[in-house]
């Protein structure tokens, strides 16, 4: 009997312990499921994945390395569409889908209804705020879907704030989405101001006016020399070479650069954009926005959509292998450390979540690749145009059959097709057969093919993901690998090849696991992952999947 009583007591105590343990686990689980106070999405314009690894020995412990050490590193992250440009890239990161659905098919594209080229963020119905120039007449009006920032605003009944910040207007506007409290971008020229449009607000808030009046912008018109001794920059090419453009007014593209002396010949305050000080200025303004808007200070999650644009300007000017690019990333790493330290202090360490990616990569300067015997080259669009016009006239008796050629797409004139009683599918195929015969064109496809065939891999799938039936052309052209229509100095981007598609994807902060993966991830996976973290609806056009391995 005594043994039975002791046994029952043991069972009771064990059961009670399990209940207490269960309550403890439930309590911890509930605590860990509380959303971060602030999400900071960082897009580094033109950042190739290998910049993380090439320059790693120069990075501090508090920037890129902190994200890799404390967070999760997706090492095989790619864009899954063409073209890889800034506008589509920023839109895809935040909407969780591709141009096929969100509609931002390029930075600029030919509008088939308006019969003219349009810019991805232009909106002539709105008014500039903070400047009298046209630079503020911008909004996300051409983006067809919501961003995860929009969904957070809807979920929180508009209490959670969204602020977009970037040197480039499109880098601030498209990520912030349609419901943002504000997006701010930098207008250089002779003003050097952060501005917005009345799509967001009627006037600049006091903290922006104070920043613009502070002299912070003018202070960056100074000498740009290397952060570390230049002879330690072993991860980039010679400072003096034939593959860089440089600045007007300086004979060689070599350090140092006196921005104040060079500014008048290089667009005034715009010269700051093509220096790492543009990133420093962006960080200054982002910190001012966090404080001025009191981001991350209550229970409703806020979102800061932050884009670093100067990396792109510098890459275009100096090229992937330049000392200037290396120095820019070393300095950006310091800016990230400064930003993270401020977030630790103002929002609270462990109370915010950050992701970092890019809007596209970039190709090595083809002239440099040629110098080391790698196949590469430059496209002669003038010769293509001449041959194509001769073909059109000889075949159809007119050049008016084609309305526009841009973004490697041919737009047919439907009115002329009808007048000549031509079958559009036959004409499309005839143009394919003609174009594929030209030098340095590797593939050509029709809109009919894009609309009727389901591609699952290869360049064809990327083209299809970038093809919007209402906005894209009737014939799509793919150029040879590492062949670009560009100057023989500086780098560019836009293709579906690895140098343009392979970009970083780092997560760290609240709700993020520690680790890394070589499993392939894609840019549209980011927005669903952040939506899952916040427990909100996915963006309404999202096609990506949440990265469960990333979430703690």
mmCIF file of C-alpha atoms in Angstrom, residues 128-136 186-195 212-213 217-218 221 267-270 272:
data_model
loop_
_atom_site.group_PDB
_atom_site.id
_atom_site.type_symbol
_atom_site.label_atom_id
_atom_site.label_comp_id
_atom_site.label_asym_id
_atom_site.label_seq_id
_atom_site.Cartn_x
_atom_site.Cartn_y
_atom_site.Cartn_z
ATOM 1 C CA UNK A 128 7.522 67.845 -55.979
ATOM 2 C CA UNK A 129 7.988 68.458 -52.258
ATOM 3 C CA UNK A 130 11.270 69.976 -51.073
ATOM 4 C CA UNK A 131 12.335 71.264 -54.507
ATOM 5 C CA UNK A 132 10.902 73.263 -57.373
ATOM 6 C CA UNK A 133 12.494 70.891 -59.886
ATOM 7 C CA UNK A 134 10.793 67.963 -61.616
ATOM 8 C CA UNK A 135 12.898 65.545 -59.554
ATOM 9 C CA UNK A 136 10.094 65.075 -57.043
ATOM 10 C CA UNK A 186 18.392 62.739 -52.914
ATOM 11 C CA UNK A 187 18.249 65.580 -55.427
ATOM 12 C CA UNK A 188 21.815 66.672 -56.145
ATOM 13 C CA UNK A 189 22.596 69.105 -58.976
ATOM 14 C CA UNK A 190 22.838 72.622 -57.522
ATOM 15 C CA UNK A 191 20.623 71.921 -54.482
ATOM 16 C CA UNK A 192 21.832 68.849 -52.575
ATOM 17 C CA UNK A 193 18.537 68.136 -50.814
ATOM 18 C CA UNK A 194 16.479 65.159 -49.649
ATOM 19 C CA UNK A 195 13.046 65.438 -51.230
ATOM 20 C CA UNK A 212 18.771 69.597 -45.222
ATOM 21 C CA UNK A 213 19.796 72.763 -43.374
ATOM 22 C CA UNK A 217 25.530 67.188 -47.538
ATOM 23 C CA UNK A 218 28.080 69.906 -48.222
ATOM 24 C CA UNK A 221 32.338 67.513 -50.860
ATOM 25 C CA UNK A 267 27.006 67.784 -61.859
ATOM 26 C CA UNK A 268 27.506 69.762 -58.645
ATOM 27 C CA UNK A 269 26.229 67.801 -55.649
ATOM 28 C CA UNK A 270 25.622 64.837 -57.955
ATOM 29 C CA UNK A 272 28.614 62.719 -54.124
#
